[in-house]
PDB file of C-alpha atoms in Angstrom:
ATOM      1  CA  MET A  18       0.000   0.000   0.000  1.00 73.00           C
ATOM      2  CA  ALA A  19       1.392   3.370  -1.021  1.00 86.00           C
ATOM      3  CA  LEU A  20       2.022   5.924   1.673  1.00 91.00           C
ATOM      4  CA  PRO A  21       0.243   9.294   1.454  1.00 94.00           C
ATOM      5  CA  GLN A  22       2.162  12.422   0.563  1.00 95.00           C
ATOM      6  CA  VAL A  23       3.664  14.572   3.313  1.00 97.00           C
ATOM      7  CA  PHE A  24       1.970  17.844   4.254  1.00 96.00           C
ATOM      8  CA  MET A  25       3.109  21.340   5.158  1.00 97.00           C
ATOM      9  CA  ARG A  26       1.326  24.441   6.451  1.00 97.00           C
ATOM     10  CA  LYS A  27       2.103  28.145   6.398  1.00 97.00           C
ATOM     11  CA  SER A  28       0.247  29.624   9.361  1.00 95.00           C
ATOM     12  CA  ASN A  29       1.345  33.255   9.019  1.00 91.00           C
ATOM     13  CA  MET A  30       0.113  35.099   5.937  1.00 94.00           C
ATOM     14  CA  LYS A  31       0.954  38.565   7.289  1.00 89.00           C
ATOM     15  CA  ASP A  32       4.649  38.752   6.346  1.00 86.00           C
ATOM     16  CA  LEU A  33       4.607  37.628   2.725  1.00 94.00           C
ATOM     17  CA  GLN A  34       7.723  38.153   0.672  1.00 89.00           C
ATOM     18  CA  PRO A  35       7.320  40.927  -1.894  1.00 91.00           C
ATOM     19  CA  ILE A  36       7.119  39.961  -5.546  1.00 94.00           C
ATOM     20  CA  SER A  37      10.020  41.416  -7.484  1.00 91.00           C
ATOM     21  CA  LEU A  38      10.232  40.573 -11.167  1.00 94.00           C
ATOM     22  CA  PRO A  39      13.610  40.509 -12.914  1.00 91.00           C
ATOM     23  CA  ALA A  40      13.849  41.862 -16.460  1.00 92.00           C
ATOM     24  CA  GLY A  41      12.130  39.582 -18.950  1.00 93.00           C
ATOM     25  CA  VAL A  42      10.081  37.788 -16.279  1.00 95.00           C
ATOM     26  CA  GLY A  43       6.328  38.101 -15.823  1.00 96.00           C
ATOM     27  CA  ILE A  44       3.467  36.566 -13.870  1.00 97.00           C
ATOM     28  CA  HIS A  45       0.019  35.978 -15.304  1.00 97.00           C
ATOM     29  CA  THR A  46      -3.049  33.880 -14.620  1.00 97.00           C
ATOM     30  CA  HIS A  47      -4.576  31.197 -16.797  1.00 97.00           C
ATOM     31  CA  ILE A  48      -6.016  32.133 -20.168  1.00 94.00           C
ATOM     32  CA  GLU A  49      -8.561  29.704 -21.554  1.00 92.00           C
ATOM     33  CA  GLY A  50      -6.964  27.806 -24.422  1.00 94.00           C
ATOM     34  CA  GLN A  51      -3.507  27.466 -22.879  1.00 94.00           C
ATOM     35  CA  GLU A  52      -4.270  24.168 -21.144  1.00 96.00           C
ATOM     36  CA  ASP A  53      -1.641  22.419 -23.270  1.00 97.00           C
ATOM     37  CA  ILE A  54       1.035  24.774 -21.903  1.00 97.00           C
ATOM     38  CA  TRP A  55       0.030  23.900 -18.332  1.00 97.00           C
ATOM     39  CA  GLU A  56       0.063  20.185 -19.226  1.00 97.00           C
ATOM     40  CA  ASP A  57       3.540  20.535 -20.795  1.00 97.00           C
ATOM     41  CA  ILE A  58       4.987  22.271 -17.707  1.00 97.00           C
ATOM     42  CA  ILE A  59       3.519  19.651 -15.379  1.00 96.00           C
ATOM     43  CA  GLU A  60       4.675  16.760 -17.588  1.00 97.00           C
ATOM     44  CA  GLU A  61       8.213  18.156 -17.673  1.00 96.00           C
ATOM     45  CA  SER A  62       8.098  18.636 -13.890  1.00 94.00           C
ATOM     46  CA  PHE A  63       6.700  15.241 -12.872  1.00 92.00           C
ATOM     47  CA  GLY A  64       7.532  12.988 -15.804  1.00 93.00           C
ATOM     48  CA  ALA A  65       3.869  12.145 -16.393  1.00 95.00           C
ATOM     49  CA  ARG A  66       1.082  13.781 -18.347  1.00 95.00           C
ATOM     50  CA  PHE A  67      -1.817  15.192 -16.314  1.00 94.00           C
ATOM     51  CA  SER A  68      -5.026  16.551 -17.785  1.00 94.00           C
ATOM     52  CA  PHE A  69      -5.736  20.201 -16.990  1.00 94.00           C
ATOM     53  CA  ASP A  70      -9.451  19.425 -16.933  1.00 92.00           C
ATOM     54  CA  LYS A  71      -9.144  16.516 -14.484  1.00 90.00           C
ATOM     55  CA  SER A  72      -6.417  18.036 -12.308  1.00 89.00           C
ATOM     56  CA  ILE A  73      -7.445  21.674 -12.167  1.00 89.00           C
ATOM     57  CA  ARG A  74     -10.717  22.600 -13.856  1.00 87.00           C
ATOM     58  CA  ASN A  75     -12.650  19.739 -12.251  1.00 83.00           C
ATOM     59  CA  GLY A  76     -10.467  19.583  -9.130  1.00 72.00           C
ATOM     60  CA  GLY A  77     -12.670  21.845  -7.029  1.00 71.00           C
ATOM     61  CA  GLY A  78     -12.826  25.608  -6.702  1.00 80.00           C
ATOM     62  CA  TYR A  79     -11.311  26.305 -10.120  1.00 86.00           C
ATOM     63  CA  LYS A  80     -11.245  29.806 -11.528  1.00 91.00           C
ATOM     64  CA  PRO A  81      -8.780  30.904 -14.217  1.00 94.00           C
ATOM     65  CA  GLU A  82      -7.456  33.640 -11.917  1.00 95.00           C
ATOM     66  CA  TYR A  83      -6.364  30.990  -9.386  1.00 96.00           C
ATOM     67  CA  VAL A  84      -3.904  29.339 -11.812  1.00 97.00           C
ATOM     68  CA  PHE A  85      -0.618  31.242 -12.011  1.00 98.00           C
ATOM     69  CA  TYR A  86       2.257  31.107 -14.465  1.00 98.00           C
ATOM     70  CA  VAL A  87       5.719  32.608 -14.469  1.00 97.00           C
ATOM     71  CA  SER A  88       7.040  33.445 -17.908  1.00 97.00           C
ATOM     72  CA  LYS A  89      10.559  34.251 -18.964  1.00 95.00           C
ATOM     73  CA  ASP A  90      11.159  35.999 -22.255  1.00 93.00           C
ATOM     74  CA  GLY A  91       7.561  35.210 -23.225  1.00 93.00           C
ATOM     75  CA  LYS A  92       7.688  31.458 -22.449  1.00 96.00           C
ATOM     76  CA  ASP A  93       5.744  30.011 -19.518  1.00 97.00           C
ATOM     77  CA  ILE A  94       8.197  28.153 -17.292  1.00 97.00           C
ATOM     78  CA  ALA A  95       6.390  27.524 -13.981  1.00 97.00           C
ATOM     79  CA  THR A  96       2.848  27.100 -12.700  1.00 97.00           C
ATOM     80  CA  ALA A  97       0.952  26.690  -9.437  1.00 97.00           C
ATOM     81  CA  THR A  98      -2.711  26.831  -8.478  1.00 95.00           C
ATOM     82  CA  ALA A  99      -4.167  28.466  -5.348  1.00 95.00           C
ATOM     83  CA  VAL A 100      -7.504  26.959  -4.273  1.00 93.00           C
ATOM     84  CA  GLU A 101      -9.110  25.339  -1.228  1.00 89.00           C
ATOM     85  CA  LYS A 102      -9.261  21.608  -0.546  1.00 87.00           C
ATOM     86  CA  GLU A 103     -12.199  19.899   1.195  1.00 86.00           C
ATOM     87  CA  GLU A 104      -9.888  18.144   3.680  1.00 88.00           C
ATOM     88  CA  PHE A 105      -8.627  21.536   4.937  1.00 91.00           C
ATOM     89  CA  PRO A 106     -11.691  23.814   4.965  1.00 91.00           C
ATOM     90  CA  GLY A 107     -10.965  27.490   5.418  1.00 93.00           C
ATOM     91  CA  GLU A 108      -7.306  27.117   4.433  1.00 95.00           C
ATOM     92  CA  GLY A 109      -5.689  27.884   1.114  1.00 95.00           C
ATOM     93  CA  TRP A 110      -4.175  25.015  -0.853  1.00 94.00           C
ATOM     94  CA  PHE A 111      -1.344  24.837  -3.390  1.00 92.00           C
ATOM     95  CA  ARG A 112      -2.164  22.479  -6.230  1.00 90.00           C
ATOM     96  CA  MET A 113       0.091  21.151  -8.990  1.00 92.00           C
ATOM     97  CA  VAL A 114       3.241  23.216  -8.504  1.00 94.00           C
ATOM     98  CA  GLY A 115       5.733  22.701 -11.308  1.00 94.00           C
ATOM     99  CA  THR A 116       8.737  24.286 -12.995  1.00 95.00           C
ATOM    100  CA  ARG A 117      10.265  23.232 -16.279  1.00 96.00           C
ATOM    101  CA  PRO A 118      13.591  21.487 -15.547  1.00 94.00           C
ATOM    102  CA  SER A 119      15.370  23.888 -17.919  1.00 91.00           C
ATOM    103  CA  ALA A 120      14.224  26.789 -15.706  1.00 91.00           C
ATOM    104  CA  ARG A 121      14.992  25.341 -12.272  1.00 86.00           C
ATOM    105  CA  GLY A 122      17.232  27.405 -10.060  1.00 85.00           C
ATOM    106  CA  CYS A 123      16.241  30.760 -11.544  1.00 88.00           C
ATOM    107  CA  GLY A 124      13.624  31.641  -8.918  1.00 92.00           C
ATOM    108  CA  ALA A 125      10.522  30.858 -10.984  1.00 95.00           C
ATOM    109  CA  GLY A 126       9.151  28.486  -8.325  1.00 94.00           C
ATOM    110  CA  ARG A 127       9.490  31.130  -5.624  1.00 95.00           C
ATOM    111  CA  LEU A 128       7.786  33.712  -7.836  1.00 96.00           C
ATOM    112  CA  VAL A 129       4.816  31.516  -8.746  1.00 97.00           C
ATOM    113  CA  LEU A 130       4.320  30.443  -5.127  1.00 97.00           C
ATOM    114  CA  ASN A 131       4.534  34.049  -3.938  1.00 96.00           C
ATOM    115  CA  ALA A 132       1.864  34.973  -6.473  1.00 97.00           C
ATOM    116  CA  CYS A 133      -0.323  32.178  -5.066  1.00 97.00           C
ATOM    117  CA  LEU A 134       0.314  33.287  -1.479  1.00 97.00           C
ATOM    118  CA  HIS A 135      -0.578  36.902  -2.262  1.00 97.00           C
ATOM    119  CA  SER A 136      -3.732  35.755  -4.055  1.00 97.00           C
ATOM    120  CA  LEU A 137      -4.804  33.555  -1.151  1.00 97.00           C
ATOM    121  CA  ALA A 138      -4.104  36.339   1.377  1.00 97.00           C
ATOM    122  CA  ALA A 139      -6.131  38.800  -0.700  1.00 96.00           C
ATOM    123  CA  ARG A 140      -9.000  36.292  -0.671  1.00 95.00           C
ATOM    124  CA  GLY A 141      -8.906  36.216   3.141  1.00 96.00           C
ATOM    125  CA  TYR A 142      -7.019  32.991   3.834  1.00 96.00           C
ATOM    126  CA  GLU A 143      -4.915  33.089   6.977  1.00 95.00           C
ATOM    127  CA  SER A 144      -3.075  29.817   6.357  1.00 96.00           C
ATOM    128  CA  VAL A 145      -2.092  27.593   3.442  1.00 97.00           C
ATOM    129  CA  VAL A 146      -1.538  23.828   3.242  1.00 96.00           C
ATOM    130  CA  LEU A 147       0.231  21.764   0.603  1.00 96.00           C
ATOM    131  CA  SER A 148       1.226  18.183  -0.006  1.00 95.00           C
ATOM    132  CA  THR A 149       4.352  16.920  -1.680  1.00 95.00           C
ATOM    133  CA  ASP A 150       6.468  13.820  -2.164  1.00 93.00           C
ATOM    134  CA  ASP A 151       9.320  12.936   0.209  1.00 94.00           C
ATOM    135  CA  LYS A 152      11.843  12.928  -2.650  1.00 93.00           C
ATOM    136  CA  ARG A 153      11.083  16.496  -3.780  1.00 92.00           C
ATOM    137  CA  ILE A 154      13.811  17.940  -1.564  1.00 94.00           C
ATOM    138  CA  PRO A 155      14.435  21.136  -3.601  1.00 92.00           C
ATOM    139  CA  ALA A 156      10.699  21.939  -3.474  1.00 93.00           C
ATOM    140  CA  ILE A 157      10.548  21.203   0.254  1.00 96.00           C
ATOM    141  CA  LYS A 158      13.515  23.508   0.848  1.00 95.00           C
ATOM    142  CA  LEU A 159      11.664  26.240  -1.060  1.00 94.00           C
ATOM    143  CA  TYR A 160       8.488  25.688   0.969  1.00 96.00           C
ATOM    144  CA  LEU A 161      10.483  25.872   4.207  1.00 96.00           C
ATOM    145  CA  SER A 162      12.069  29.158   3.064  1.00 95.00           C
ATOM    146  CA  LEU A 163       8.565  30.553   2.481  1.00 95.00           C
ATOM    147  CA  GLY A 164       7.573  29.777   6.072  1.00 96.00           C
ATOM    148  CA  PHE A 165       5.881  26.395   5.649  1.00 97.00           C
ATOM    149  CA  GLU A 166       6.306  23.818   8.399  1.00 97.00           C
ATOM    150  CA  PRO A 167       5.728  20.058   8.380  1.00 97.00           C
ATOM    151  CA  ILE A 168       2.397  18.805   9.683  1.00 96.00           C
ATOM    152  CA  PHE A 169       1.526  15.241  10.576  1.00 95.00           C
ATOM    153  CA  THR A 170      -1.676  13.859   9.076  1.00 92.00           C
ATOM    154  CA  HIS A 171      -0.625  10.203   8.932  1.00 93.00           C
ATOM    155  CA  GLU A 172       1.114   7.849  11.341  1.00 94.00           C
ATOM    156  CA  SER A 173       4.103   7.598   8.978  1.00 94.00           C
ATOM    157  CA  HIS A 174       4.723  11.333   8.783  1.00 96.00           C
ATOM    158  CA  GLU A 175       6.841  11.851  11.888  1.00 94.00           C
ATOM    159  CA  GLU A 176       9.530   9.367  10.821  1.00 96.00           C
ATOM    160  CA  ARG A 177       9.389  10.454   7.192  1.00 95.00           C
ATOM    161  CA  TRP A 178       9.822  14.112   8.162  1.00 96.00           C
ATOM    162  CA  LYS A 179      12.823  13.188  10.313  1.00 96.00           C
ATOM    163  CA  ALA A 180      14.403  11.551   7.258  1.00 95.00           C
ATOM    164  CA  ILE A 181      13.557  14.494   4.999  1.00 96.00           C
ATOM    165  CA  MET A 182      15.021  17.028   7.427  1.00 95.00           C
ATOM    166  CA  LYS A 183      18.150  14.893   7.876  1.00 94.00           C
ATOM    167  CA  GLU A 184      18.640  14.840   4.104  1.00 94.00           C
ATOM    168  CA  ILE A 185      18.202  18.619   3.928  1.00 94.00           C
ATOM    169  CA  ASN A 186      20.653  19.136   6.793  1.00 91.00           C
ATOM    170  CA  ASP A 187      23.164  16.765   5.173  1.00 89.00           C
ATOM    171  CA  GLN A 188      22.920  18.713   1.904  1.00 87.00           C
ATOM    172  CA  ASN A 189      23.534  21.989   3.729  1.00 81.00           C
ATOM    173  CA  LYS A 190      26.817  20.794   5.287  1.00 76.00           C
TER     174      LYS A 190
END
């Protein structure tokens, strides 16, 4: 039986990092008809094709203005969606966060997540939850830098978080 993903929560939405766009970089929300671009970014990020309709449009709470993209020199390179999930009522939720491998390390993930955080704060959310895979260490490090903290929603989480944090600490030595 597969273990569930690990979860994180950002409880303080008052001190959000400002959004500063370098030259040639922009942020925009979803435009109907660009579903294939979203699917391409996610496929490059996760190594599997996901349907925009199944994952986002029919995933609960969808509005085009909740799906964010970071573009560089006119090409969309990262995406994330800011909605609410039934399991965490009253809290914002990050859904399907991905950056093209060719764009990793340039800050696109931070920018798209900041756009989501600002959107959720403007909509009145005071906390945000996300789930991720244990092996996504670079993403987890980014979430930690944005003020997210591990939460335990499954009996396996405490030990798995210990292992994740050990790996992060080992990488930082």
